[in-house]
PDB file of C-alpha atoms and ligand atoms in Angstrom:
ATOM      1  CA  MET A1063      13.175  -5.149 -25.010  1.00 91.00           C
ATOM      2  CA  THR A1064      10.376  -7.744 -25.221  1.00 93.00           C
ATOM      3  CA  GLU A1065       7.050  -6.830 -23.587  1.00 92.00           C
ATOM      4  CA  VAL A1066       4.536  -9.373 -22.281  1.00 91.00           C
ATOM      5  CA  PRO A1067       0.928  -8.363 -21.461  1.00 91.00           C
ATOM      6  CA  LEU A1068       0.232  -9.158 -17.809  1.00 92.00           C
ATOM      7  CA  PRO A1069      -3.478  -9.518 -16.951  1.00 96.00           C
ATOM      8  CA  LEU A1070      -4.036  -8.398 -13.365  1.00 98.00           C
ATOM      9  CA  THR A1071      -6.890  -9.001 -10.939  1.00 98.00           C
ATOM     10  CA  VAL A1072      -7.457  -7.235  -7.623  1.00 98.00           C
ATOM     11  CA  ARG A1073      -9.207  -8.982  -4.732  1.00 98.00           C
ATOM     12  CA  ASP A1074      -9.286  -9.120  -0.939  1.00 98.00           C
ATOM     13  CA  LEU A1075      -6.410 -10.882   0.817  1.00 98.00           C
ATOM     14  CA  THR A1076      -7.317 -14.377   2.104  1.00 98.00           C
ATOM     15  CA  ALA A1077      -5.656 -16.735   4.587  1.00 98.00           C
ATOM     16  CA  ASP A1078      -4.538 -18.889   1.634  1.00 97.00           C
ATOM     17  CA  ASP A1079      -2.363 -15.987   0.421  1.00 97.00           C
ATOM     18  CA  LEU A1080      -0.317 -15.688   3.623  1.00 97.00           C
ATOM     19  CA  PRO A1081       2.239 -18.465   2.880  1.00 96.00           C
ATOM     20  CA  VAL A1082       3.202 -16.765  -0.407  1.00 96.00           C
ATOM     21  CA  CYS A1083       3.234 -13.161   0.884  1.00 96.00           C
ATOM     22  CA  GLY A1084       6.332 -13.385   3.095  1.00 91.00           C
ATOM     23  CA  TRP A1085       8.113 -10.914   0.790  1.00 92.00           C
ATOM     24  CA  ALA A1086       5.520  -8.258   1.746  1.00 93.00           C
ATOM     25  CA  GLY A1087       6.434  -8.205   5.441  1.00 85.00           C
ATOM     26  CA  SER A1088       4.969  -9.120   8.784  1.00 83.00           C
ATOM     27  CA  GLY A1089       2.101  -6.635   8.502  1.00 89.00           C
ATOM     28  CA  VAL A1090       0.192  -8.801   6.025  1.00 95.00           C
ATOM     29  CA  PRO A1091      -1.223 -11.327   8.569  1.00 95.00           C
ATOM     30  CA  ARG A1092      -2.222  -8.386  10.772  1.00 95.00           C
ATOM     31  CA  GLY A1093      -3.954  -6.875   7.725  1.00 97.00           C
ATOM     32  CA  LEU A1094      -6.084  -9.994   7.415  1.00 97.00           C
ATOM     33  CA  ASP A1095      -7.050  -9.779  11.102  1.00 97.00           C
ATOM     34  CA  ARG A1096      -7.872  -6.079  10.827  1.00 98.00           C
ATOM     35  CA  ALA A1097     -10.013  -6.702   7.735  1.00 98.00           C
ATOM     36  CA  ALA A1098     -11.947  -9.404   9.628  1.00 98.00           C
ATOM     37  CA  ARG A1099     -12.632  -6.836  12.384  1.00 98.00           C
ATOM     38  CA  GLY A1100     -13.758  -4.209   9.841  1.00 98.00           C
ATOM     39  CA  GLU A1101     -10.892  -1.847  10.680  1.00 98.00           C
ATOM     40  CA  ALA A1102      -9.335  -2.061   7.220  1.00 98.00           C
ATOM     41  CA  ASP A1103      -9.700  -3.470   3.722  1.00 98.00           C
ATOM     42  CA  TYR A1104      -6.599  -5.402   2.638  1.00 98.00           C
ATOM     43  CA  LEU A1105      -6.119  -6.111  -1.060  1.00 98.00           C
ATOM     44  CA  VAL A1106      -3.823  -8.155  -3.275  1.00 98.00           C
ATOM     45  CA  VAL A1107      -3.049  -7.636  -6.967  1.00 98.00           C
ATOM     46  CA  CYS A1108      -2.599 -11.011  -8.662  1.00 98.00           C
ATOM     47  CA  GLY A1109      -1.053 -12.103 -11.921  1.00 97.00           C
ATOM     48  CA  PRO A1110      -2.507 -14.837 -14.179  1.00 96.00           C
ATOM     49  CA  SER A1111      -1.434 -17.567 -11.712  1.00 95.00           C
ATOM     50  CA  GLY A1112      -3.656 -16.036  -9.032  1.00 96.00           C
ATOM     51  CA  LEU A1113      -0.634 -15.469  -6.800  1.00 97.00           C
ATOM     52  CA  PRO A1114      -0.211 -12.019  -5.218  1.00 98.00           C
ATOM     53  CA  LEU A1115       2.231  -9.603  -6.847  1.00 98.00           C
ATOM     54  CA  ALA A1116       1.289  -6.692  -4.592  1.00 98.00           C
ATOM     55  CA  THR A1117      -0.392  -6.113  -1.230  1.00 98.00           C
ATOM     56  CA  GLY A1118      -1.800  -3.072   0.515  1.00 98.00           C
ATOM     57  CA  GLY A1119      -4.525  -1.839   2.786  1.00 98.00           C
ATOM     58  CA  VAL A1120      -6.852   1.029   3.503  1.00 98.00           C
ATOM     59  CA  ASP A1121      -7.351   1.848   7.188  1.00 98.00           C
ATOM     60  CA  TRP A1122     -10.835   3.086   8.136  1.00 98.00           C
ATOM     61  CA  THR A1123     -10.035   4.002  11.750  1.00 98.00           C
ATOM     62  CA  LYS A1124      -7.758   7.041  11.546  1.00 96.00           C
ATOM     63  CA  HIS A1125      -9.979   9.571   9.740  1.00 96.00           C
ATOM     64  CA  PRO A1126     -13.802   9.535   9.917  1.00 96.00           C
ATOM     65  CA  ASP A1127     -14.136  11.092   6.443  1.00 96.00           C
ATOM     66  CA  ALA A1128     -11.145   9.491   4.651  1.00 98.00           C
ATOM     67  CA  GLY A1129      -9.302   6.204   4.167  1.00 98.00           C
ATOM     68  CA  GLU A1130      -5.593   5.878   4.870  1.00 98.00           C
ATOM     69  CA  LEU A1131      -3.564   3.787   2.440  1.00 98.00           C
ATOM     70  CA  TYR A1132      -0.922   1.735   4.243  1.00 96.00           C
ATOM     71  CA  GLN A1133       1.596  -1.086   3.802  1.00 94.00           C
ATOM     72  CA  LEU A1134       1.755  -0.820   0.008  1.00 97.00           C
ATOM     73  CA  HIS A1135       4.163  -3.447  -1.330  1.00 96.00           C
ATOM     74  CA  VAL A1136       4.842  -4.584  -4.868  1.00 97.00           C
ATOM     75  CA  HIS A1137       7.074  -7.641  -5.286  1.00 97.00           C
ATOM     76  CA  GLU A1138      10.459  -6.275  -6.287  1.00 95.00           C
ATOM     77  CA  LEU A1139      10.539  -8.458  -9.423  1.00 96.00           C
ATOM     78  CA  VAL A1140       7.579  -6.563 -10.935  1.00 96.00           C
ATOM     79  CA  ARG A1141       8.162  -2.984  -9.753  1.00 96.00           C
ATOM     80  CA  SER A1142       8.030  -0.026 -12.159  1.00 95.00           C
ATOM     81  CA  ALA A1143       5.547  -1.808 -14.445  1.00 95.00           C
ATOM     82  CA  GLY A1144       2.356  -0.125 -13.206  1.00 96.00           C
ATOM     83  CA  VAL A1145       1.292  -2.743 -10.608  1.00 98.00           C
ATOM     84  CA  GLY A1146       1.525  -0.237  -7.743  1.00 98.00           C
ATOM     85  CA  THR A1147      -0.636   2.225  -9.671  1.00 98.00           C
ATOM     86  CA  VAL A1148      -3.292  -0.494 -10.142  1.00 98.00           C
ATOM     87  CA  LEU A1149      -3.220  -1.254  -6.399  1.00 98.00           C
ATOM     88  CA  ILE A1150      -3.549   2.420  -5.437  1.00 98.00           C
ATOM     89  CA  ALA A1151      -6.490   2.905  -7.847  1.00 98.00           C
ATOM     90  CA  ALA A1152      -8.274  -0.123  -6.321  1.00 98.00           C
ATOM     91  CA  LEU A1153      -7.728   1.144  -2.760  1.00 98.00           C
ATOM     92  CA  GLU A1154      -9.006   4.603  -3.746  1.00 98.00           C
ATOM     93  CA  GLN A1155     -12.124   2.966  -5.234  1.00 98.00           C
ATOM     94  CA  ARG A1156     -12.748   1.191  -1.895  1.00 98.00           C
ATOM     95  CA  ILE A1157     -12.668   4.619  -0.223  1.00 98.00           C
ATOM     96  CA  ARG A1158     -15.201   6.029  -2.717  1.00 98.00           C
ATOM     97  CA  ASP A1159     -17.394   2.937  -2.351  1.00 98.00           C
ATOM     98  CA  ARG A1160     -17.505   3.576   1.386  1.00 97.00           C
ATOM     99  CA  GLY A1161     -18.783   7.105   0.782  1.00 97.00           C
ATOM    100  CA  ARG A1162     -15.595   8.838   1.877  1.00 98.00           C
ATOM    101  CA  ASP A1163     -14.048  11.538  -0.285  1.00 96.00           C
ATOM    102  CA  ARG A1164     -10.335  11.629   0.555  1.00 98.00           C
ATOM    103  CA  ALA A1165      -7.319   9.312   0.527  1.00 98.00           C
ATOM    104  CA  GLU A1166      -4.514   9.833   3.049  1.00 98.00           C
ATOM    105  CA  LEU A1167      -1.093   8.204   3.333  1.00 97.00           C
ATOM    106  CA  GLY A1168       2.298   8.648   4.961  1.00 96.00           C
ATOM    107  CA  VAL A1169       5.574   8.102   3.125  1.00 95.00           C
ATOM    108  CA  ASP A1170       9.020   7.586   4.663  1.00 94.00           C
ATOM    109  CA  VAL A1171      11.208  10.686   4.126  1.00 94.00           C
ATOM    110  CA  GLN A1172      14.131   8.303   3.523  1.00 91.00           C
ATOM    111  CA  GLU A1173      12.363   6.916   0.395  1.00 88.00           C
ATOM    112  CA  PRO A1174      11.825   9.677  -2.207  1.00 85.00           C
ATOM    113  CA  ARG A1175      10.640   7.406  -5.043  1.00 90.00           C
ATOM    114  CA  PRO A1176       7.210   6.431  -3.639  1.00 94.00           C
ATOM    115  CA  GLN A1177       6.446  10.095  -2.909  1.00 95.00           C
ATOM    116  CA  ARG A1178       7.141  10.986  -6.555  1.00 95.00           C
ATOM    117  CA  LEU A1179       4.703   8.277  -7.610  1.00 96.00           C
ATOM    118  CA  TYR A1180       1.975   9.494  -5.212  1.00 97.00           C
ATOM    119  CA  GLU A1181       2.420  13.123  -6.296  1.00 97.00           C
ATOM    120  CA  ARG A1182       2.114  12.053  -9.926  1.00 97.00           C
ATOM    121  CA  LEU A1183      -1.148  10.302  -8.974  1.00 98.00           C
ATOM    122  CA  GLY A1184      -2.540  13.530  -7.457  1.00 98.00           C
ATOM    123  CA  TYR A1185      -1.450  13.402  -3.803  1.00 98.00           C
ATOM    124  CA  THR A1186      -0.261  16.610  -2.071  1.00 98.00           C
ATOM    125  CA  ALA A1187       2.036  16.800   0.975  1.00 97.00           C
ATOM    126  CA  TYR A1188       0.614  18.723   3.953  1.00 97.00           C
ATOM    127  CA  GLY A1189       2.613  17.715   7.062  1.00 97.00           C
ATOM    128  CA  SER A1190       4.766  15.118   8.776  1.00 97.00           C
ATOM    129  CA  GLU A1191       4.716  12.763  11.796  1.00 96.00           C
ATOM    130  CA  GLN A1192       6.945  10.239  13.578  1.00 95.00           C
ATOM    131  CA  VAL A1193       6.060   6.633  12.687  1.00 91.00           C
ATOM    132  CA  GLY A1194       7.452   3.142  13.221  1.00 89.00           C
ATOM    133  CA  TRP A1195       6.961  -0.450  12.139  1.00 81.00           C
ATOM    134  CA  ASP A1196       8.746  -3.808  12.002  1.00 81.00           C
ATOM    135  CA  GLN A1197      10.992  -3.803   8.932  1.00 81.00           C
ATOM    136  CA  LEU A1198      11.853  -6.985   7.016  1.00 77.00           C
ATOM    137  CA  GLN A1199      15.632  -7.593   6.976  1.00 84.00           C
ATOM    138  CA  PRO A1200      17.591  -9.317   4.163  1.00 84.00           C
ATOM    139  CA  ASP A1201      17.974 -12.409   6.406  1.00 87.00           C
ATOM    140  CA  GLY A1202      14.175 -12.721   6.790  1.00 80.00           C
ATOM    141  CA  SER A1203      14.016 -11.366  10.353  1.00 85.00           C
ATOM    142  CA  HIS A1204      12.133  -8.215  11.379  1.00 83.00           C
ATOM    143  CA  ARG A1205      13.565  -5.235  13.225  1.00 89.00           C
ATOM    144  CA  PRO A1206      11.764  -2.198  14.731  1.00 92.00           C
ATOM    145  CA  TYR A1207      12.198   0.872  12.513  1.00 92.00           C
ATOM    146  CA  THR A1208      11.263   4.471  13.293  1.00 94.00           C
ATOM    147  CA  THR A1209      11.324   7.416  10.906  1.00 95.00           C
ATOM    148  CA  THR A1210       9.568  10.607   9.881  1.00 97.00           C
ATOM    149  CA  ALA A1211       6.694  10.221   7.434  1.00 96.00           C
ATOM    150  CA  THR A1212       5.554  12.939   5.058  1.00 97.00           C
ATOM    151  CA  LEU A1213       1.740  13.071   5.139  1.00 97.00           C
ATOM    152  CA  LEU A1214      -0.052  13.283   1.792  1.00 98.00           C
ATOM    153  CA  ARG A1215      -3.699  13.469   0.810  1.00 98.00           C
ATOM    154  CA  LYS A1216      -5.812  13.388  -2.337  1.00 98.00           C
ATOM    155  CA  PRO A1217      -9.440  14.458  -2.820  1.00 98.00           C
ATOM    156  CA  LEU A1218     -11.396  11.648  -4.491  1.00 97.00           C
ATOM    157  CA  ARG A1219     -14.418  13.549  -5.809  1.00 81.00           C
TER     158      ARG A1219
HETATM  159  C1  COA B1792       6.227   2.148  -3.958  1.00 76.10           C
HETATM  160  C2  COA B1792       5.751   0.912  -4.708  1.00 76.10           C
HETATM  161  C3  COA B1792       4.520   0.356  -3.998  1.00 76.10           C
HETATM  162  C4  COA B1792       5.369   1.347  -6.142  1.00 76.10           C
HETATM  163  O1  COA B1792       4.965   0.190  -6.878  1.00 76.10           O
HETATM  164  P1  COA B1792       5.319   0.031  -8.433  1.00 76.10           P
HETATM  165  O2  COA B1792       4.588  -1.139  -8.946  1.00 76.10           O
HETATM  166  O3  COA B1792       6.788   0.052  -8.617  1.00 76.10           O
HETATM  167  O4  COA B1792       4.657   1.381  -8.987  1.00 76.10           O
HETATM  168  P2  COA B1792       4.342   1.752 -10.529  1.00 76.10           P
HETATM  169  O5  COA B1792       5.054   0.822 -11.426  1.00 76.10           O
HETATM  170  O6  COA B1792       2.884   1.894 -10.680  1.00 76.10           O
HETATM  171  O7  COA B1792       4.981   3.182 -10.652  1.00 76.10           O
HETATM  172  C5  COA B1792       6.316   3.343 -10.258  1.00 76.10           C
HETATM  173  C6  COA B1792       7.193   3.692 -11.388  1.00 76.10           C
HETATM  174  O8  COA B1792       6.960   2.921 -12.548  1.00 76.10           O
HETATM  175  C7  COA B1792       6.651   3.776 -13.648  1.00 76.10           C
HETATM  176  N1  COA B1792       5.610   3.084 -14.386  1.00 76.10           N
HETATM  177  C8  COA B1792       4.300   3.076 -14.141  1.00 76.10           C
HETATM  178  N2  COA B1792       3.659   2.315 -15.059  1.00 76.10           N
HETATM  179  C9  COA B1792       4.622   1.827 -15.889  1.00 76.10           C
HETATM  180  C10 COA B1792       4.606   0.987 -17.031  1.00 76.10           C
HETATM  181  N3  COA B1792       3.451   0.491 -17.531  1.00 76.10           N
HETATM  182  N4  COA B1792       5.793   0.668 -17.610  1.00 76.10           N
HETATM  183  C11 COA B1792       6.950   1.164 -17.098  1.00 76.10           C
HETATM  184  N5  COA B1792       7.021   1.973 -16.030  1.00 76.10           N
HETATM  185  C12 COA B1792       5.868   2.322 -15.440  1.00 76.10           C
HETATM  186  C13 COA B1792       6.162   5.051 -13.045  1.00 76.10           C
HETATM  187  O9  COA B1792       6.414   6.134 -13.905  1.00 76.10           O
HETATM  188  C14 COA B1792       6.996   5.120 -11.765  1.00 76.10           C
HETATM  189  O10 COA B1792       8.252   5.703 -12.007  1.00 76.10           O
HETATM  190  P3  COA B1792       9.292   6.133 -10.852  1.00 76.10           P
HETATM  191  O11 COA B1792      10.074   4.906 -10.528  1.00 76.10           O
HETATM  192  O12 COA B1792      10.118   7.189 -11.457  1.00 76.10           O
HETATM  193  O13 COA B1792       8.473   6.631  -9.688  1.00 76.10           O
HETATM  194  C15 COA B1792       6.882  -0.164  -4.828  1.00 76.10           C
HETATM  195  O14 COA B1792       8.018   0.435  -5.396  1.00 76.10           O
HETATM  196  C16 COA B1792       7.265  -0.824  -3.510  1.00 76.10           C
HETATM  197  O15 COA B1792       6.680  -1.809  -3.113  1.00 76.10           O
HETATM  198  N6  COA B1792       8.298  -0.274  -2.820  1.00 76.10           N
HETATM  199  C17 COA B1792       8.783  -0.863  -1.567  1.00 76.10           C
HETATM  200  C18 COA B1792       7.836  -0.620  -0.418  1.00 76.10           C
HETATM  201  C19 COA B1792       7.459   0.842  -0.313  1.00 76.10           C
HETATM  202  O16 COA B1792       8.297   1.729  -0.363  1.00 76.10           O
HETATM  203  N7  COA B1792       6.142   1.079  -0.154  1.00 76.10           N
HETATM  204  C20 COA B1792       5.602   2.414  -0.080  1.00 76.10           C
HETATM  205  C21 COA B1792       5.331   2.792   1.321  1.00 76.10           C
HETATM  206  S1  COA B1792       4.590   4.420   1.380  1.00 76.10           S
END
């Protein structure tokens, strides 16, 4: 196998990113709106071209003393290379910078792989809840999707 170093930068999502973030789902434009209202921070991880390889947000509204990570997406072409871990670390730093001491997130019970990643990064499951969102279909359309989410949290100090 040949390995290529991939310099990554993390920054806030901008309107210029939206046309090239279609792969990340319909929640990305809403993330930009929520960031403008101060309800969330919404980040992108970019490769050397400056184009986003990953997107994800931290929601400030659900827990007064924590931030909730949401809508984490790494482009499928660069998964399992550490990009998601970089994104999660940057979102956790935003939570610390805001003076909050806990990260929360919910993970679909139908998708065991992300939960393994979060547990390896120090998250612990403590409950579950019913959730739903618009899910991107292979044909580019979106369809409502409901499921049970396992709730995880991680102390940040
Ligand atoms: C979940 C998700 C965000 C993780 O992103 P990612 O970039 O693949 O995550 P990482 O590469 O940091 O870690 C994932 C795997 O790569 C491995 N890995 C981490 N760094 C690595 C590296 N430098 N080289 C090779 N593998 C590495 C990890 O061990 C982990 O292994 P696993 O597949 O057994 O869990 C991504 O898979 C995704 O977008 N999934 C679809 C949407 C989704 O499910 N979002 C989560 C909602 S809660």
